[in-house]
PDB file of C-alpha atoms in Angstrom:
ATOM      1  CA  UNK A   1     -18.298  22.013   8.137  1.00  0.00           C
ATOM      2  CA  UNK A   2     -21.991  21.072   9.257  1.00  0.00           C
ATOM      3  CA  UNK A   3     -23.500  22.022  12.886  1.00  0.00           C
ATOM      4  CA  UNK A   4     -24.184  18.349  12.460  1.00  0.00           C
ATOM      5  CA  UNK A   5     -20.233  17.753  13.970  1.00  0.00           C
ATOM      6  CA  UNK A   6     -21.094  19.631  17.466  1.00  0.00           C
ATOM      7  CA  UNK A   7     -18.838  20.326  20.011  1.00  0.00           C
ATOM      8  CA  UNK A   8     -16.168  21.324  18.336  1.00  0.00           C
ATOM      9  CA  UNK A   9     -14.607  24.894  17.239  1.00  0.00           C
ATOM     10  CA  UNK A  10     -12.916  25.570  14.011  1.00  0.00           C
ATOM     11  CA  UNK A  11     -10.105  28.310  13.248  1.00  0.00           C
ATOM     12  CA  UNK A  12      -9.249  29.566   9.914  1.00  0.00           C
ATOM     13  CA  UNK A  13      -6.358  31.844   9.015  1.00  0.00           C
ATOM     14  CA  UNK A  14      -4.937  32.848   6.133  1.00  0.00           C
ATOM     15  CA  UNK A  15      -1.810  32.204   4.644  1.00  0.00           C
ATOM     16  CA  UNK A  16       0.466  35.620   4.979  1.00  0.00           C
ATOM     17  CA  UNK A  17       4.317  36.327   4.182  1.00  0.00           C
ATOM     18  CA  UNK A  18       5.259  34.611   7.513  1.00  0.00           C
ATOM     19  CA  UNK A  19       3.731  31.347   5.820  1.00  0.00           C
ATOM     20  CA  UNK A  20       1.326  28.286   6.424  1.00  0.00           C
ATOM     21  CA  UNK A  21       2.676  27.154   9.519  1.00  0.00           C
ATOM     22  CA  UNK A  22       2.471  30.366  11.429  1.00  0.00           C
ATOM     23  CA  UNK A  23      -1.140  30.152   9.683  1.00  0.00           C
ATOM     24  CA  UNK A  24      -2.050  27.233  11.363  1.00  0.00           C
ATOM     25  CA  UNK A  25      -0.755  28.693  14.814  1.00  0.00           C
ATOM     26  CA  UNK A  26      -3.225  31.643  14.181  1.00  0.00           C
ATOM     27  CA  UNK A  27      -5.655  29.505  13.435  1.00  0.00           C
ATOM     28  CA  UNK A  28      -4.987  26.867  16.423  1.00  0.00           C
ATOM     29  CA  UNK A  29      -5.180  29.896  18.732  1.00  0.00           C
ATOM     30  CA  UNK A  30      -8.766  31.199  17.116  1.00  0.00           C
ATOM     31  CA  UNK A  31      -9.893  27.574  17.431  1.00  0.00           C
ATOM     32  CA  UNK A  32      -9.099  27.387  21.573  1.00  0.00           C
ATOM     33  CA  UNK A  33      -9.909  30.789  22.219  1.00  0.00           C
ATOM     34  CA  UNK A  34     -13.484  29.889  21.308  1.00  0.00           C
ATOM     35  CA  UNK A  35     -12.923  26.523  22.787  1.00  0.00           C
ATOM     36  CA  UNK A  36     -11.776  27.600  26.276  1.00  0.00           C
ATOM     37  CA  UNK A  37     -10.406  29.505  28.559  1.00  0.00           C
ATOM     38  CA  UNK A  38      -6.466  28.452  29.433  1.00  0.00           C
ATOM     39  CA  UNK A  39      -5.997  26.044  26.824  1.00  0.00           C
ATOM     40  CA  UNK A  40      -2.323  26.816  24.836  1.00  0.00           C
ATOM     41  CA  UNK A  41      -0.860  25.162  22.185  1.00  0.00           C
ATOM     42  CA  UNK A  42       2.134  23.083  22.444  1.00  0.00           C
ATOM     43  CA  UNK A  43       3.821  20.448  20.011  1.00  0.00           C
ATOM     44  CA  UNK A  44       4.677  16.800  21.422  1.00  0.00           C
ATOM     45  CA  UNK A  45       7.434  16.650  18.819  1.00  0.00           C
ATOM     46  CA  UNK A  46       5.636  15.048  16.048  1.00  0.00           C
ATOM     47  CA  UNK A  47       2.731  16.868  16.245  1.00  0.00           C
ATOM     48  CA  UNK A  48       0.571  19.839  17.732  1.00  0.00           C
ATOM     49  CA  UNK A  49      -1.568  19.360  21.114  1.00  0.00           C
ATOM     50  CA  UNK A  50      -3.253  21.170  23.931  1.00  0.00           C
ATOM     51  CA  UNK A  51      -1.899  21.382  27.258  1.00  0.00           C
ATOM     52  CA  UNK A  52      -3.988  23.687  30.463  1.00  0.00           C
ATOM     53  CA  UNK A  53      -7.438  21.570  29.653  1.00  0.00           C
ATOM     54  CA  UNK A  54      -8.756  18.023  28.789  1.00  0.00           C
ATOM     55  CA  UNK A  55      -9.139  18.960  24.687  1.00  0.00           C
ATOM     56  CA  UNK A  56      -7.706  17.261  21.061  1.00  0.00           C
ATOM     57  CA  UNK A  57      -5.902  19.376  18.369  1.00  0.00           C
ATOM     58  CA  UNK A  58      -5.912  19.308  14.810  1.00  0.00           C
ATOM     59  CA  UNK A  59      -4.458  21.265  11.808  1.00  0.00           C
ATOM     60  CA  UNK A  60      -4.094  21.233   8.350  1.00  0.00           C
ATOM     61  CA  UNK A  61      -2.765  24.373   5.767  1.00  0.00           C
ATOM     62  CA  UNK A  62      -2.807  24.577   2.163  1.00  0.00           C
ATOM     63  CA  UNK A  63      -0.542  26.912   0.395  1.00  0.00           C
ATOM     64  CA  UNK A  64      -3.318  30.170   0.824  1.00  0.00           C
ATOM     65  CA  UNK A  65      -5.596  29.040   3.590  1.00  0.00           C
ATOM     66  CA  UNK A  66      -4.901  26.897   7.077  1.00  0.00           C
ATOM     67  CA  UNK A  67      -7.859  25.207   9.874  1.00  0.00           C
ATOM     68  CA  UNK A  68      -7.490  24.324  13.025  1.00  0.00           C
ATOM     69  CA  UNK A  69     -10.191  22.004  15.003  1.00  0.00           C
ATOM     70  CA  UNK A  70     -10.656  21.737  18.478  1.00  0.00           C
ATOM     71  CA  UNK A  71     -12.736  19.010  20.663  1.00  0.00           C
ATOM     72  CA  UNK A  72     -12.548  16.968  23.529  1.00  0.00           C
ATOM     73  CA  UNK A  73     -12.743  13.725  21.005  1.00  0.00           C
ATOM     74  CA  UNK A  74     -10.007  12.290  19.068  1.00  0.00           C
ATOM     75  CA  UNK A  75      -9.981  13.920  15.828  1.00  0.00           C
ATOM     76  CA  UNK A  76      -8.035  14.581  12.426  1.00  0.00           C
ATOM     77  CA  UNK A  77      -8.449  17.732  10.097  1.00  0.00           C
ATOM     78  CA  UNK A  78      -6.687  17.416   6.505  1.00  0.00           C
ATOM     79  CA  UNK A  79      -7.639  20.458   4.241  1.00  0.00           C
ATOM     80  CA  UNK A  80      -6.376  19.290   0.023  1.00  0.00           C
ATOM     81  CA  UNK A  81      -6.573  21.583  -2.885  1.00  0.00           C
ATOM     82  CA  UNK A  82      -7.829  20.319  -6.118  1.00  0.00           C
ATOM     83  CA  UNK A  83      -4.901  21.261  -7.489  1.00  0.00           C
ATOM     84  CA  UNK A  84      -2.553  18.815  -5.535  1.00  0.00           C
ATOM     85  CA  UNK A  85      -5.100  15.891  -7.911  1.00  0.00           C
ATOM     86  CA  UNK A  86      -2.539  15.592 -10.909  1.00  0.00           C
ATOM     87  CA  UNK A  87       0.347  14.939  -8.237  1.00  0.00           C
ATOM     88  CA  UNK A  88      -1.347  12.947  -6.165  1.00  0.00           C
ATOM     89  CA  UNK A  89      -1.600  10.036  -8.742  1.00  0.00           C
ATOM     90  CA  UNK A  90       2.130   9.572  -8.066  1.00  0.00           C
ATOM     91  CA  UNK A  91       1.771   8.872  -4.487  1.00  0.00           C
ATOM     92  CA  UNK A  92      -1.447   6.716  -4.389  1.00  0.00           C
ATOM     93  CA  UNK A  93       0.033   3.316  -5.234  1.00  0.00           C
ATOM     94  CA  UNK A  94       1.860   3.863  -1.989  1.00  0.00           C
ATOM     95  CA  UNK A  95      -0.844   5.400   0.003  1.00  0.00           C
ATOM     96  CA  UNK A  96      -3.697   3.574  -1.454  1.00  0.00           C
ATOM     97  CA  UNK A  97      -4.769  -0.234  -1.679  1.00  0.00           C
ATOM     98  CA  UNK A  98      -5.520  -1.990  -4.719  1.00  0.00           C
ATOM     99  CA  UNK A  99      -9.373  -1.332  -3.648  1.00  0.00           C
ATOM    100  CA  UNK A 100      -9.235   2.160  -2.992  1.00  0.00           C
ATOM    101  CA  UNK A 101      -6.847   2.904  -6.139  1.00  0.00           C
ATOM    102  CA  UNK A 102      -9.746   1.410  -8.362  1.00  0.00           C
ATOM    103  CA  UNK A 103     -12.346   3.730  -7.366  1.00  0.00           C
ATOM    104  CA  UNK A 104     -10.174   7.242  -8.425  1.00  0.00           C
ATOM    105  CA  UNK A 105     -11.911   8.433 -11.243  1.00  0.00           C
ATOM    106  CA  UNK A 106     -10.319  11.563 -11.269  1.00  0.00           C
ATOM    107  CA  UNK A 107      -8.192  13.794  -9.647  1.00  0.00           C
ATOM    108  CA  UNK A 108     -10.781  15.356  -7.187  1.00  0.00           C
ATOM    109  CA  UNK A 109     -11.394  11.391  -6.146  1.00  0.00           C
ATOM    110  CA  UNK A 110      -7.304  11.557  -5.566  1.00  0.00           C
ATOM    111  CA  UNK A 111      -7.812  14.438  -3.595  1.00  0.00           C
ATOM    112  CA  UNK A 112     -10.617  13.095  -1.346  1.00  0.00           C
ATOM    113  CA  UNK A 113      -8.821   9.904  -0.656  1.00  0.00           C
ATOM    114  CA  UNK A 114      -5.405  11.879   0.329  1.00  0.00           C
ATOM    115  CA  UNK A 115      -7.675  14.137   2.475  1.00  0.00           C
ATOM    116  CA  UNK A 116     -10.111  11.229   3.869  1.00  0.00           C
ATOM    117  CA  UNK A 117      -6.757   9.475   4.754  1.00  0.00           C
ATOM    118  CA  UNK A 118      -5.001  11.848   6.249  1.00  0.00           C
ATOM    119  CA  UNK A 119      -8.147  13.374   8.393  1.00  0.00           C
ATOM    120  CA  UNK A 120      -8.244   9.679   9.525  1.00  0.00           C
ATOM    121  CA  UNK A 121      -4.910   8.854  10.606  1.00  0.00           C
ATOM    122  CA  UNK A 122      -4.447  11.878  12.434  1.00  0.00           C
ATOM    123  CA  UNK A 123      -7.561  10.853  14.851  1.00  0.00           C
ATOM    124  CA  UNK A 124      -5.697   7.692  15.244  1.00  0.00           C
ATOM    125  CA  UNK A 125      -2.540   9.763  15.825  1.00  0.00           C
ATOM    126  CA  UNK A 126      -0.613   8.684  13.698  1.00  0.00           C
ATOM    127  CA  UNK A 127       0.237  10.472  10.023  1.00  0.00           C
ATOM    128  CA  UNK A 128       0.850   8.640   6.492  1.00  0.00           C
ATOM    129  CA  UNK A 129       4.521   7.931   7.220  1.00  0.00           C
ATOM    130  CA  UNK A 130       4.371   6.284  10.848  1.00  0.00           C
ATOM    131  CA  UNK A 131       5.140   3.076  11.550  1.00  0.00           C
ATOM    132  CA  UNK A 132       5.219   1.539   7.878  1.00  0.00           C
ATOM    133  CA  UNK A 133       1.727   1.537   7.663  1.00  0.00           C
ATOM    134  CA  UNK A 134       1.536   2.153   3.993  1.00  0.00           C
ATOM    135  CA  UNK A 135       5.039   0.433   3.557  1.00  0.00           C
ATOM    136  CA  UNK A 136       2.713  -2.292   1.134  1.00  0.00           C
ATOM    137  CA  UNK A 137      -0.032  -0.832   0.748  1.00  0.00           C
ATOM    138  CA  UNK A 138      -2.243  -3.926  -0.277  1.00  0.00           C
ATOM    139  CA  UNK A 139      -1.169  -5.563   3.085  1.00  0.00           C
ATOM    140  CA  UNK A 140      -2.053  -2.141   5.280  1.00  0.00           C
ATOM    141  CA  UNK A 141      -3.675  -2.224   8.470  1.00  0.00           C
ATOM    142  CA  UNK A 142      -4.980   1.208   7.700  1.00  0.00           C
ATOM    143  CA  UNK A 143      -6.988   1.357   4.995  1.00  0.00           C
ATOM    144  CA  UNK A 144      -9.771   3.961   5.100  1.00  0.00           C
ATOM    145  CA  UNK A 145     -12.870   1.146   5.085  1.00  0.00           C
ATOM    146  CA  UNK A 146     -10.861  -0.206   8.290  1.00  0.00           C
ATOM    147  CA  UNK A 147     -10.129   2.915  10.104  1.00  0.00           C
ATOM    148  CA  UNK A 148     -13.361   2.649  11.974  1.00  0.00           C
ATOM    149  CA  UNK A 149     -12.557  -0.970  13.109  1.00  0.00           C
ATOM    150  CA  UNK A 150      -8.686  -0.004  13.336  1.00  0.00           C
ATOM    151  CA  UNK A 151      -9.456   2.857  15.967  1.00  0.00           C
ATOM    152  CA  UNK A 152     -12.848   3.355  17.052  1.00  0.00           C
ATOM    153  CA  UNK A 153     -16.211   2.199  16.199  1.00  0.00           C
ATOM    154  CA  UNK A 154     -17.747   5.713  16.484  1.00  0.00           C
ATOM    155  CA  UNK A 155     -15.122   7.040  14.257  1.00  0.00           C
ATOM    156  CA  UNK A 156     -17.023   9.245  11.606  1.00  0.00           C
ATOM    157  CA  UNK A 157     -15.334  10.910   8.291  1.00  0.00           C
ATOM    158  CA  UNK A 158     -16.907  13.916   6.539  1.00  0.00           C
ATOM    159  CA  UNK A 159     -15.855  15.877   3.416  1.00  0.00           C
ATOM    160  CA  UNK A 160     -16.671  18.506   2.530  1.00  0.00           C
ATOM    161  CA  UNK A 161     -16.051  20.674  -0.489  1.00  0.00           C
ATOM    162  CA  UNK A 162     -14.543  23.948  -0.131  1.00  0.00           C
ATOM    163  CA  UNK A 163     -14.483  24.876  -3.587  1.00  0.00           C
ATOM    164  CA  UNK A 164     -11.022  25.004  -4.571  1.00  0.00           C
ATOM    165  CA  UNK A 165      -9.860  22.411  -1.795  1.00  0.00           C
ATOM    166  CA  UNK A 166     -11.104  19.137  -0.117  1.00  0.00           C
ATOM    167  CA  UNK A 167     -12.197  19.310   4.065  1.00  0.00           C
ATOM    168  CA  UNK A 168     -11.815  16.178   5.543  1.00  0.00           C
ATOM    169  CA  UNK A 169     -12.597  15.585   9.572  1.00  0.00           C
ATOM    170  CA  UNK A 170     -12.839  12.336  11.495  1.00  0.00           C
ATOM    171  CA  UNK A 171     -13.652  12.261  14.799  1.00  0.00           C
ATOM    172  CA  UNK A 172     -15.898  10.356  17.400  1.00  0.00           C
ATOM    173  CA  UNK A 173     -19.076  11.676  18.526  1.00  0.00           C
ATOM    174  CA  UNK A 174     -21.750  10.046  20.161  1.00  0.00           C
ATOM    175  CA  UNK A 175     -24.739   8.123  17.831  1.00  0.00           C
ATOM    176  CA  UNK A 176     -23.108   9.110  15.090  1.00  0.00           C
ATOM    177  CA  UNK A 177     -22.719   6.834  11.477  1.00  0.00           C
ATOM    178  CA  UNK A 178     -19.506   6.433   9.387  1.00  0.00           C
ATOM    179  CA  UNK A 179     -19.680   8.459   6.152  1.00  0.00           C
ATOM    180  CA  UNK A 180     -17.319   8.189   3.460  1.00  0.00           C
ATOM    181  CA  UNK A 181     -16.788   8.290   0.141  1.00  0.00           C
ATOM    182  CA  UNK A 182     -14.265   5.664  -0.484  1.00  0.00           C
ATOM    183  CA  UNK A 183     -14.912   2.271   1.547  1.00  0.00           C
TER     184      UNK A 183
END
């Protein structure tokens, strides 16, 4: 991700026999070691956060690779592979408004909306499946062109391309504009 998202401190692992989620614990725990001092990782029962220090949590794994994020802003990581696109289509009318479903052009688009949208609702804390917010999806309070207005107006989405997957991050930092792809 760009030194233009400052402030906060990425983990990778990879993905080993003892699989993704122990991959995103590694990862979590390279992410707050170069954070700070006395921060551990802890789970809230729906999700991971940091208890010892004043600091947001996010992580995302794909099948060989996992990320962690750390910052003292709210924030959501989602990390897609390209290969997930052809599956994807499946999902969208759920996920996706009528707005949003007409600009996938492709399966990479799938995969950057999926990504976009999960990055998003994770900085809102809340994931895809809380609350009914996609129960109908053309009636959704969450919709990516209204996550800004839905949680923050300094909320900011980037993606980048990893090669064989899609990074996603939203978070809040100060002076900064909204980027994304699908609005």
């Amino acid at each position: 991700m760009s030194d233009a998202v400052g402030d906060l401190c990425w983990g990778w692992a990879e993905v080993a026999d003892d699989g993704p989620s122990a991959a995103g614990r590694r990862a979590a725990r390279s992410a707050l070691d170069a954070f700070g001092a006395g921060l551990v990782l802890a789970h809230d029962g729906s999700r991971p956060i940091v208890t010892g220090g004043d600091a947001s949590i996010s992580i995302s794994h794909t099948r060989r690779i996992a990320v962690a994020v750390v910052g003292r802003t709210p924030l959501g990581v989602d990390l897609c592979e390209l290969e997930r696109g052809p599956r994807l289509w499946a999902l969208i009318p759920r996920f996706a408004t009528p707005r949003e479903q007409a600009l996938i052009a492709s399966d990479r688009d799938a995969v950057v909306l999926w990504a976009a949208k999960e990055a998003g609702l994770k900085a809102l804390g809340l994931g895809l499946l809380d609350g009914g917010v996609f129960d109908d999806p053309e009636h959704s309070p969450v919709h990516l062109a209204s996550l800004v207005a839905y949680a923050r107006p300094d909320l900011s989405l980037v993606i980048e391309d990893r090669g064989d997957a899609i990074l996603a991050l939203a978070y809040t930092a100060p002076s900064t504009t909204t980027v994304a792809p699908f609005m």
